[in-house]
Amino acid sequence: MPAYQRMLDPTPNGLHSGESPLLSTVGLTKRYGDFLANDSINIDIWPKEIHALLGENGAGKSTLVKAIYGLIQPSAGEILWRGTPIVLSGPSEARSRGIGMVFQHFSLFDNLTVAENVALGLDGKESFRDMSARLEQVSKTYGLPLDPRREVWQLSVGERQRIEIVRALMQDPKFLILDEPTAVLTPQEADQLFLVLERLKAEGRAILYISHKLEEVKRLCDTATILRGGRKIQTCNPRLETAASLARMMVGGEIREVKSAASRQTTIPRLVVNDLSLTPEEAHGVRLQHISFELKGGEILGIAGVAGNGQDELFAALSGERLSKDPGTVVIEGIAAGHLSITKRRKLGAAFVPEERLGHGTAPRMKLSENALLTGHAASGMVSHGFIDTAATLETVDRATETFDVRKAKRDPEAASLSGGNLQKFIVGREILRNPAVLVVSQPTWGVDAGAAAVIRQALLDLATAGAAVLVTSQDLDELVEIADRIAVMFHGRLSEPLATRDATREKLGLLMGGSSLEPKEAAHAVGA
Amino acid sequence: MQLVLEKRTERSNTIALVSPLVAIGLTIVTMTILFAVLGKNPLLALHAYFIAPLTDSYSLQEIAVKATPLVMIAIGLALCYIANAWNIGAEGQFLIGAVAGSWIAVKTQGTDAGVWVLPAMLVLAAAAGALYALIPAICRVRFGASEILTSLMLVYVADLFLDYLVRGPWRDPNGFNFPTTAEFDSVATVPLLIEGGRLHLGSIIALLVVAAAAILLGRTIKGFEIRVVGAAPRAARFGGFNANQLIILTFAVSGALAGLAGIIEVAGPVGHLQPGISPGYGFTAIIVAFLGRLNPLGIFIAGLFLALTFIGGEQAQIAMKIPLDVTKVFQGILLFYVLACDSFILYRFKLVFPNRQVARGTG
Ligand SMILES: Nc1ncnc2c1ncn2[C@@H]1O[C@H](COP(=O)(O)OP(=O)(O)OP(=O)(O)O)[C@@H](O)[C@H]1O
Ligand SMILES: [Mg+2]
């Protein structure tokens, strides 16, 4: 008998079938300084169960699964594997016991093949040939098609995630953890993933599933555990709850509705792109071809599209990380800016939020105040005569923290120590607080919880209402439909004509995202060409 | 019980300070063994190395004199290294600075040129050092050539160039054929701080350089730029900072400082240009930079410490016939331990007990 006495979490079918849970945590606690990221968490995972782990940004979800996977050592409490306490010295020990994990951020080498990447992530001693054969076989069995010989850079985000999943499955895990796996997937890719998860469950495996998408959780998961502020609030059956009631448990209150001001006036054109074409800088980049659009003040333009169709390249060209020879291709506030540096564009009133938070939007190992300076030095009075005004940088941190409810362990921590969603809130806050005339933002709510996503979307709307031009690139069609006035689609480096949001049905957007044209004649023409 | 290496979530500042001390401790342990193997009494040897030089005023001044070029060069190198630009050729920039400055001294020799001579020498030396450092920097930025290799190889070019000058065109006609220029005139000499002593104005300049670097890195946007470009290149680009410009800038600054150190050495303690004006200052400064945690104040302390090993090495040679090369061995071992101990800034050891709970980390 385990030396503890407490109520067990329910099994999927509501019965404890006499056996013990596959994995339990008992009073699991993780402390960072005085800050409790996990506070005595008890959770039971049963075989044949898909168990959701829900909570706001910074609730402690990633911390909990990292402890279960042996990536960090808990400060107190224990982990029971089939009823016996275990201590994991690291991920390889977790894997050898049958615990697998798929991270939200992939760890793949672009210039290696699928098989080589898988080989690097396995601890086994089998030959490369045997491993490749097994890889093909596993990927076939689970309907996760992968060509072991392709190089990773050629693959879509969904395919890359497949590599990670297959790699985890090749260890034959009894228990698989997925940290926000669908955040980066298209709806179709997500549906495919769910089929695989159902199948794994049918095979008797257990799955712990972190997601901010509550509808998806209701569809897929048998059990849901909700964390708030590092504590477990409740374990429930998500099918008996509504998305709203789950959200209430996560937040401990109601979630704000995003409201668009009824009367949004469009004003002068603030961001104009004229026939922008750019050859990619990197070997595997996408060529931008004849992109043109005009964005007025008071307007939000959404850019949809499957990742890797030139969105990153467009962002770089707009921000000035990539310069264009022809100044007239990018016009900001009436000034030809194609040849201007990102700093000069910021001085013209533009602000930018890139997709990648760590390493692009922020320097991970630097403090938040320094990261405020990173983009604020251009035009926010943080620098005078070359000297840094530290008080001003700290003030930006405090204001962003307050306005966007950034949860962190201390006033000015390193960027990397924030949870993913909280860092995103900080970055968006940092830019919006500068009151930009033009805001270009990629994946504004990537990995952000429902409450915080609403806050960010509201802020974008408010910014537009106040007269700014906002360009939002997002994989999340619902998000675009919710906030954008017009939506254009990117495909193979080209941008479609924007559709008014009320005309942008899913079917139309889907066609455009697949590369077809909306007019039947032209479509036939394109196929013929 | 098991020992695991765990990544720290935040950089540990305590360890950042303690790690050089641990490295020094480990080096001393290793040296003790080495002395024993060489058949010398380790205690006496260590005394000769680390204690004896601190006991008389002459040696103390000599430590400051030796620390002067080390600190000046290391400050420049630290700026490069923080920005992720790898200048290994400070020794060459030091020599070129010495040569360029000496040119004025040689040309004005015996004339009634006034007090402008020394300032002109300093300026020219700094400019020459900077230009010489720009060669690898520009090759890197333009052609992608490894600045590590090019800057290192230019050391040998500078060395041979100096050799040629003092054996050929600049040789002192009254110098009994020794490869050296004539003794510099007094207007071409760095003034002493204490009459009859060794300490000279260069040490004051080194202190100013330390202070300037501390302000630059800690308080200015340029210093921030240097730090971001090194720490997160993509974020730096997003911030509007140009990594290539920064390579050029940091190389130029470190070349200028090395060149300045070179002429101060020649126009100061040495007094004339000759081969062997540097016992490897440009290379030892690399150790100083890392031992000092690429931090100006740290470099100041580390510079004094390594100067101590130079003086101690000389004393140990005189007193105990320990070869002078042992000093180099010592410095090499020290760099090795410094880099090894640095891992603990980002990682920590944890004791994991298979049954109950986890011990507290060592940091
Ligand atoms: N290394 C660390 N040092 C200090 N605090 C940390 C560290 N790692 C996490 N935290 C804090 O612990 C809390 C929980 O973080 P965690 O990453 O588990 O959140 P999460 O629930 O996964 O959030 P998200 O949905 O945003 O990914 C956060 O407030 C975070 O700031
Ligand atoms: Mg997380």
CSV table of N, CA and C in Angstrom, one decimal, chain B residues 237-299:
chain,number,residue,atom,x,y,z
B,237,ARG,N,18.8,41.9,-33.8
B,237,ARG,CA,18.5,42.4,-35.1
B,237,ARG,C,17.1,43.0,-35.1
B,238,PHE,N,16.2,42.3,-34.3
B,238,PHE,CA,14.8,42.9,-34.2
B,238,PHE,C,14.9,44.2,-33.4
B,239,GLY,N,15.8,44.3,-32.5
B,239,GLY,CA,15.9,45.6,-31.8
B,239,GLY,C,16.5,46.7,-32.6
B,240,GLY,N,17.0,46.4,-33.8
B,240,GLY,CA,17.6,47.4,-34.7
B,240,GLY,C,19.1,47.5,-34.6
B,241,PHE,N,19.7,46.5,-34.0
B,241,PHE,CA,21.2,46.5,-33.9
B,241,PHE,C,21.8,45.7,-35.0
B,242,ASN,N,22.9,46.3,-35.5
B,242,ASN,CA,23.6,45.6,-36.6
B,242,ASN,C,24.8,44.9,-36.2
B,243,ALA,N,24.8,43.5,-36.2
B,243,ALA,CA,25.9,42.7,-35.7
B,243,ALA,C,27.2,43.0,-36.4
B,244,ASN,N,27.1,43.2,-37.7
B,244,ASN,CA,28.3,43.4,-38.5
B,244,ASN,C,29.0,44.7,-38.1
B,245,GLN,N,28.2,45.8,-38.0
B,245,GLN,CA,28.8,47.0,-37.6
B,245,GLN,C,29.5,46.9,-36.2
B,246,LEU,N,28.9,46.0,-35.4
B,246,LEU,CA,29.4,45.9,-34.0
B,246,LEU,C,30.7,45.1,-34.0
B,247,ILE,N,30.8,44.2,-34.9
B,247,ILE,CA,32.1,43.4,-35.0
B,247,ILE,C,33.2,44.4,-35.4
B,248,ILE,N,32.9,45.3,-36.4
B,248,ILE,CA,33.9,46.3,-36.8
B,248,ILE,C,34.2,47.2,-35.6
B,249,LEU,N,33.2,47.7,-34.9
B,249,LEU,CA,33.4,48.6,-33.8
B,249,LEU,C,34.2,48.0,-32.7
B,250,THR,N,33.8,46.8,-32.2
B,250,THR,CA,34.5,46.2,-31.1
B,250,THR,C,35.9,45.8,-31.4
B,251,PHE,N,36.1,45.3,-32.7
B,251,PHE,CA,37.5,45.0,-33.1
B,251,PHE,C,38.4,46.3,-33.1
B,252,ALA,N,37.8,47.4,-33.6
B,252,ALA,CA,38.5,48.6,-33.7
B,252,ALA,C,38.9,49.1,-32.3
B,253,VAL,N,37.9,49.1,-31.4
B,253,VAL,CA,38.2,49.5,-30.0
B,253,VAL,C,39.3,48.7,-29.4
B,254,SER,N,39.1,47.4,-29.5
B,254,SER,CA,40.1,46.5,-28.8
B,254,SER,C,41.4,46.6,-29.5
B,255,GLY,N,41.5,46.8,-30.8
B,255,GLY,CA,42.8,47.0,-31.4
B,255,GLY,C,43.4,48.3,-31.0
B,256,ALA,N,42.6,49.3,-30.8
B,256,ALA,CA,43.1,50.6,-30.4
B,256,ALA,C,43.7,50.5,-28.9
B,257,LEU,N,43.0,49.8,-28.1
B,257,LEU,CA,43.5,49.6,-26.7
B,257,LEU,C,44.7,48.8,-26.7
B,258,ALA,N,44.8,47.8,-27.5
B,258,ALA,CA,46.0,47.0,-27.5
B,258,ALA,C,47.2,47.8,-28.1
B,259,GLY,N,46.9,48.6,-29.1
B,259,GLY,CA,48.0,49.4,-29.7
B,259,GLY,C,48.5,50.4,-28.7
B,260,LEU,N,47.5,51.0,-27.9
B,260,LEU,CA,47.9,52.0,-26.9
B,260,LEU,C,48.8,51.3,-25.8
B,261,ALA,N,48.3,50.1,-25.4
B,261,ALA,CA,49.1,49.4,-24.4
B,261,ALA,C,50.5,49.1,-25.0
B,262,GLY,N,50.6,48.8,-26.3
B,262,GLY,CA,51.9,48.5,-26.9
B,262,GLY,C,52.9,49.7,-26.8
B,263,ILE,N,52.4,50.9,-27.2
B,263,ILE,CA,53.3,52.0,-27.2
B,263,ILE,C,53.6,52.4,-25.7
B,264,ILE,N,52.6,52.3,-24.8
B,264,ILE,CA,52.9,52.6,-23.4
B,264,ILE,C,54.0,51.7,-22.9
B,265,GLU,N,54.0,50.5,-23.2
B,265,GLU,CA,55.0,49.5,-22.8
B,265,GLU,C,56.4,49.9,-23.3
B,266,VAL,N,56.4,50.2,-24.6
B,266,VAL,CA,57.7,50.6,-25.3
B,266,VAL,C,58.2,51.9,-24.8
B,267,ALA,N,57.3,52.9,-24.7
B,267,ALA,CA,57.8,54.2,-24.3
B,267,ALA,C,57.9,54.4,-22.8
B,268,GLY,N,57.4,53.3,-22.1
B,268,GLY,CA,57.5,53.4,-20.6
B,268,GLY,C,58.6,52.5,-20.1
B,269,PRO,N,58.2,51.3,-19.6
B,269,PRO,CA,59.1,50.4,-18.9
B,269,PRO,C,60.3,50.0,-19.8
B,270,VAL,N,60.1,49.8,-21.1
B,270,VAL,CA,61.2,49.3,-21.9
B,270,VAL,C,62.1,50.5,-22.4
B,271,GLY,N,61.5,51.5,-22.9
B,271,GLY,CA,62.3,52.7,-23.3
B,271,GLY,C,62.8,52.7,-24.7
B,272,HIS,N,62.7,51.6,-25.4
B,272,HIS,CA,63.1,51.6,-26.8
B,272,HIS,C,62.4,50.4,-27.5
B,273,LEU,N,62.4,50.4,-28.8
B,273,LEU,CA,61.7,49.3,-29.5
B,273,LEU,C,62.7,48.1,-29.7
B,274,GLN,N,62.3,46.9,-29.4
B,274,GLN,CA,63.2,45.7,-29.6
B,274,GLN,C,62.3,44.5,-29.7
B,275,PRO,N,62.7,43.4,-30.2
B,275,PRO,CA,61.9,42.2,-30.2
B,275,PRO,C,61.7,41.8,-28.7
B,276,GLY,N,60.7,41.0,-28.5
B,276,GLY,CA,60.5,40.5,-27.1
B,276,GLY,C,60.0,41.6,-26.2
B,277,ILE,N,59.3,42.7,-26.7
B,277,ILE,CA,58.8,43.7,-25.8
B,277,ILE,C,57.6,43.1,-25.0
B,278,SER,N,57.0,42.0,-25.5
B,278,SER,CA,55.8,41.5,-24.8
B,278,SER,C,56.1,40.0,-24.4
B,279,PRO,N,55.9,39.7,-23.2
B,279,PRO,CA,55.9,38.3,-22.8
B,279,PRO,C,54.6,37.6,-23.1
B,280,GLY,N,54.0,38.0,-24.1
B,280,GLY,CA,52.7,37.4,-24.5
B,280,GLY,C,51.5,38.1,-23.8
B,281,TYR,N,51.6,39.4,-23.6
B,281,TYR,CA,50.5,40.1,-23.0
B,281,TYR,C,49.2,39.9,-23.7
B,282,GLY,N,49.3,39.9,-25.0
B,282,GLY,CA,48.0,39.8,-25.8
B,282,GLY,C,47.3,38.5,-25.6
B,283,PHE,N,48.1,37.5,-25.4
B,283,PHE,CA,47.4,36.2,-25.1
B,283,PHE,C,47.0,36.0,-23.7
B,284,THR,N,47.9,36.5,-22.8
B,284,THR,CA,47.5,36.4,-21.4
B,284,THR,C,46.2,37.2,-21.1
B,285,ALA,N,46.1,38.3,-21.9
B,285,ALA,CA,44.9,39.1,-21.6
B,285,ALA,C,43.6,38.4,-21.9
B,286,ILE,N,43.7,37.4,-22.8
B,286,ILE,CA,42.5,36.5,-23.0
B,286,ILE,C,42.1,35.9,-21.7
B,287,ILE,N,43.1,35.4,-21.0
B,287,ILE,CA,42.8,34.7,-19.7
B,287,ILE,C,42.3,35.8,-18.7
B,288,VAL,N,42.9,36.9,-18.8
B,288,VAL,CA,42.4,38.0,-17.8
B,288,VAL,C,41.0,38.3,-18.1
B,289,ALA,N,40.6,38.4,-19.4
B,289,ALA,CA,39.2,38.8,-19.7
B,289,ALA,C,38.3,37.7,-19.2
B,290,PHE,N,38.6,36.5,-19.4
B,290,PHE,CA,37.6,35.4,-18.9
B,290,PHE,C,37.6,35.3,-17.4
B,291,LEU,N,38.9,35.3,-16.8
B,291,LEU,CA,38.9,35.2,-15.4
B,291,LEU,C,38.2,36.4,-14.7
B,292,GLY,N,38.2,37.5,-15.4
B,292,GLY,CA,37.5,38.7,-14.9
B,292,GLY,C,36.0,38.7,-15.3
B,293,ARG,N,35.5,37.6,-15.8
B,293,ARG,CA,34.1,37.5,-16.1
B,293,ARG,C,33.7,38.5,-17.2
B,294,LEU,N,34.6,38.9,-18.0
B,294,LEU,CA,34.3,39.9,-19.1
B,294,LEU,C,33.6,41.2,-18.4
B,295,ASN,N,34.0,41.4,-17.2
B,295,ASN,CA,33.4,42.5,-16.4
B,295,ASN,C,34.6,43.5,-16.1
B,296,PRO,N,34.4,44.8,-16.3
B,296,PRO,CA,35.6,45.7,-16.2
B,296,PRO,C,36.3,45.6,-14.8
B,297,LEU,N,35.5,45.6,-13.8
B,297,LEU,CA,36.1,45.5,-12.4
B,297,LEU,C,36.7,44.2,-12.2
B,298,GLY,N,36.1,43.1,-12.7
B,298,GLY,CA,36.7,41.8,-12.6
B,298,GLY,C,38.0,41.7,-13.3
B,299,ILE,N,38.0,42.4,-14.5
B,299,ILE,CA,39.2,42.3,-15.3
B,299,ILE,C,40.4,43.1,-14.6
